[in-house]
C-alpha positions as semicolon CSV with decimal commas, in nm:
position;residue;x (nm);y (nm);z (nm)
1;M;-0,164;2,466;1,142
2;K;-0,443;2,208;1,166
3;K;-0,462;1,929;0,909
4;V;-0,803;1,925;0,749
5;I;-0,744;1,649;0,494
6;P;-0,961;1,352;0,583
7;L;-0,759;1,082;0,755
8;V;-0,871;0,805;0,523
9;L;-0,754;1,003;0,218
10;A;-0,422;1,089;0,374
11;L;-0,363;0,723;0,453
12;A;-0,459;0,617;0,097
13;L;-0,193;0,852;-0,037
14;A;0,069;0,724;0,210
15;L;0,018;0,354;0,225
16;P;0,262;0,116;0,054
17;A;0,141;-0,106;-0,224
18;D;0,149;-0,423;-0,022
19;A;-0,075;-0,270;0,251
20;A;-0,365;-0,438;0,080
21;R;-0,260;-0,762;0,250
22;L;-0,347;-0,599;0,585
23;R;-0,721;-0,586;0,645
24;S;-0,833;-0,262;0,480
25;D;-1,100;-0,197;0,740
26;R;-0,821;-0,170;1,002
27;H;-0,597;0,073;0,809
28;E;-0,741;0,382;0,976
29;Y;-0,748;0,222;1,325
30;L;-0,387;0,112;1,287
31;S;-0,263;0,442;1,154
32;A;-0,440;0,646;1,420
33;N;-0,289;0,428;1,696
34;L;0,058;0,441;1,543
35;L;0,051;0,823;1,530
36;A;-0,082;0,835;1,889
37;I;0,204;0,612;2,007
38;F;0,457;0,823;1,812
39;Y;0,322;1,141;1,975
40;H;0,355;0,975;2,315
41;E;0,718;0,888;2,249
42;F;0,770;1,240;2,106
43;G;0,664;1,367;2,449
44;H;0,940;1,167;2,609
45;A;1,182;1,310;2,353
46;L;1,078;1,668;2,427
47;I;1,098;1,615;2,803
48;D;1,459;1,498;2,753
49;I;1,582;1,738;2,484
50;M;1,412;2,047;2,630
51;K;1,481;1,949;2,995
52;L;1,116;2,001;3,076
53;P;1,010;1,977;3,445
54;I;0,756;1,703;3,507
55;F;0,540;1,701;3,815
56;G;0,418;1,344;3,840
57;Q;0,470;1,041;3,618
58;E;0,647;1,106;3,292
59;E;0,433;0,838;3,124
60;D;0,121;1,034;3,216
61;A;0,270;1,354;3,080
62;A;0,349;1,173;2,748
63;D;-0,007;1,047;2,730
64;V;-0,134;1,398;2,777
65;L;0,080;1,531;2,490
66;S;-0,051;1,256;2,262
67;V;-0,415;1,366;2,301
68;F;-0,317;1,731;2,299
69;L;-0,148;1,687;1,959
70;I;-0,439;1,497;1,814
71;D;-0,661;1,785;1,912
72;T;-0,415;2,053;1,805
73;L;-0,285;1,917;1,475
74;F;-0,603;1,777;1,328
75;D;-0,934;1,939;1,261
76;G;-1,294;1,842;1,292
77;E;-1,393;1,492;1,204
78;T;-1,037;1,386;1,144
79;A;-0,939;1,456;1,503
80;I;-1,258;1,279;1,627
81;S;-1,185;0,974;1,416
82;M;-0,825;0,956;1,539
83;A;-0,929;0,996;1,899
84;R;-1,201;0,732;1,870
85;H;-0,960;0,479;1,718
86;T;-0,686;0,561;1,979
87;A;-0,932;0,527;2,264
88;L;-1,038;0,194;2,135
89;G;-0,675;0,094;2,123
90;F;-0,648;0,155;2,495
91;L;-0,971;-0,036;2,548
92;G;-0,852;-0,321;2,339
93;E;-0,536;-0,352;2,540
94;A;-0,743;-0,353;2,861
95;K;-0,966;-0,631;2,729
96;N;-0,658;-0,825;2,605
97;R;-0,531;-0,828;2,958
98;S;-0,863;-0,901;3,126
99;G;-0,840;-1,171;3,387
100;T;-0,498;-1,062;3,497
101;E;-0,427;-0,824;3,784
102;P;-0,320;-0,478;3,658
103;A;0,054;-0,422;3,702
104;Y;0,020;-0,142;3,957
105;W;0,402;-0,130;3,993
106;D;0,445;-0,039;3,623
107;V;0,546;0,313;3,513
108;H;0,235;0,313;3,290
109;G;-0,107;0,351;3,443
110;P;-0,363;0,073;3,407
111;D;-0,507;0,057;3,052
112;L;-0,862;0,142;3,156
113;Q;-0,747;0,446;3,348
114;R;-0,548;0,562;3,048
115;Y;-0,854;0,510;2,831
116;Y;-1,084;0,719;3,043
117;T;-0,823;0,999;3,080
118;F;-0,764;1,003;2,704
119;V;-1,136;1,026;2,633
120;C;-1,182;1,291;2,901
121;L;-0,906;1,512;2,772
122;F;-1,021;1,491;2,414
123;Y;-1,378;1,566;2,513
124;G;-1,270;1,846;2,742
125;A;-1,105;2,027;2,457
126;D;-1,450;2,101;2,306
127;P;-1,730;1,968;2,522
128;A;-2,012;2,122;2,324
129;A;-1,906;1,965;1,995
130;R;-1,787;1,629;2,141
131;Q;-2,070;1,529;2,375
132;Q;-2,160;1,248;2,138
133;V;-1,802;1,118;2,158
134;A;-1,814;1,114;2,537
135;E;-2,143;0,920;2,530
136;E;-2,034;0,677;2,262
137;L;-1,713;0,592;2,452
138;E;-1,911;0,575;2,778
139;L;-1,729;0,845;2,969
140;P;-1,907;0,859;3,304
141;E;-2,092;1,184;3,371
142;P;-1,906;1,260;3,700
143;R;-1,573;1,251;3,511
144;Q;-1,717;1,461;3,228
145;R;-1,767;1,749;3,470
146;T;-1,393;1,788;3,519
147;C;-1,273;1,731;3,168
148;E;-1,273;2,086;3,043
149;D;-1,056;2,193;3,341
150;E;-0,832;1,894;3,282
151;Y;-0,782;1,985;2,918
152;N;-0,710;2,350;3,002
153;Q;-0,441;2,232;3,243
154;A;-0,291;2,015;2,965
155;R;-0,302;2,310;2,725
156;Q;-0,134;2,541;2,973
157;S;0,140;2,281;3,028
158;W;0,213;2,159;2,675
159;G;0,081;2,447;2,475
160;P;0,376;2,683;2,531
161;V;0,619;2,399;2,457
162;I;0,466;2,324;2,117
163;E;0,429;2,690;2,037
164;K;0,806;2,738;2,098
165;L;0,879;2,457;1,843
166;Y;0,664;2,637;1,586
167;D;0,827;2,966;1,666
168;N;1,158;2,805;1,576
169;G;1,028;2,773;1,221
170;P;1,073;2,481;0,977
171;G;1,377;2,269;0,963
172;R;1,504;1,908;0,953
173;S;1,550;1,842;1,316
174;I;1,349;1,517;1,308
175;R;1,523;1,257;1,093
176;F;1,358;0,938;0,982
177;L;1,513;0,598;0,901
178;A;1,343;0,268;0,822
179;D;1,516;-0,066;0,796
180;H;1,467;-0,172;0,429
181;K;1,435;-0,537;0,537
182;V;1,120;-0,489;0,743
183;G;0,800;-0,670;0,636
184;E;0,456;-0,539;0,546
185;Y;0,380;-0,418;0,903
186;G;0,714;-0,227;0,912
187;R;0,646;-0,071;0,574
188;F;0,299;0,033;0,684
189;T;0,446;0,186;1,001
190;A;0,715;0,366;0,798
191;S;0,469;0,505;0,547
192;V;0,253;0,662;0,819
193;L;0,542;0,807;1,018
194;E;0,739;0,934;0,719
195;V;0,443;1,150;0,602
196;E;0,390;1,282;0,956
197;I;0,749;1,362;1,018
198;D;0,780;1,539;0,688
199;A;0,480;1,749;0,778
200;M;0,619;1,833;1,118
201;N;0,954;1,937;0,975
202;K;0,777;2,179;0,750
203;D;0,623;2,356;1,046
204;L;0,855;2,332;1,344
205;S;1,207;2,263;1,473
206;L;1,350;2,110;1,789
207;P;1,652;2,260;1,959
208;K;1,846;1,943;1,896
209;R;1,819;1,682;1,626
210;M;1,659;1,345;1,696
211;L;1,604;1,031;1,494
212;V;1,292;0,818;1,445
213;R;1,361;0,462;1,337
214;V;1,136;0,175;1,235
215;E;1,291;-0,164;1,293
216;E;1,221;-0,517;1,419
217;C;1,270;-0,543;1,797
218;G;1,148;-0,898;1,874
219;V;0,867;-0,753;2,085
220;A;0,567;-0,526;2,030
221;N;0,703;-0,199;2,168
222;A;0,789;0,165;2,106
223;F;1,034;0,367;2,317
224;Y;1,257;0,670;2,336
225;D;1,631;0,626;2,390
226;S;1,769;0,934;2,561
227;K;2,131;0,826;2,511
228;T;2,101;0,843;2,126
229;R;1,796;1,076;2,106
230;E;1,602;0,816;1,907
231;I;1,243;0,703;1,891
232;I;1,227;0,339;1,802
233;M;0,897;0,220;1,656
234;C;0,901;-0,159;1,655
235;T;0,737;-0,332;1,353
236;E;0,588;-0,579;1,587
237;F;0,374;-0,314;1,747
238;A;0,183;-0,257;1,418
239;R;0,103;-0,634;1,393
240;Y;-0,009;-0,639;1,759
241;L;-0,242;-0,340;1,702
242;H;-0,367;-0,487;1,380
243;D;-0,472;-0,810;1,561
244;L;-0,610;-0,605;1,854
245;A;-0,843;-0,399;1,634
246;P;-1,214;-0,441;1,705
247;N;-1,401;-0,642;1,450
248;R;-1,621;-0,443;1,213
């Protein structure tokens, strides 16, 4: 079921009291990027737990699930707002690394390539309604021509997987735990994820339980640990994203 509540209202209901110390104009940007990162790591979890075949780089497949879930779970302007903020997150990382040679050896694709692929897939889900998004985010016209086919391929790949989770019905297969000692960025991260995980548990179930934890890691990161079936969302990532946000 698509969520139609405006993102800014949902965040206002979820944010901890001390979130006011974070720049308020970055709340929506930060929350959208945290959810997109969580969906990416959720992709890694599903690949592991459900033993899904992956033809190509697993990181690319996880990126595809992230944009697929933003389009699938959120409706109208909420989805567009989330996609815009997430795309700007990729672009911000690319600019932050400008002047350095891309790490072509890395399991993740170059930031700019991930940016354009993200925008393309989101645009391709509804080209007629999202032409302005493609133009605003400067998706080149030659790439625009393939985006609908690219999204359909993503839907054919991930769609049946997500439908199966919904067919399983509601449950408590996704558990959540936040270190009570985390600072304001950790509490912000926890508030966003706790609401999302609660909503997911009301609609779907995984074949095996998994845990999502928010904790300090010493580095801005998020990752899935297949040995423990845990998604770790590092509090440092929220601070990094907050500082990376474009100025209003």
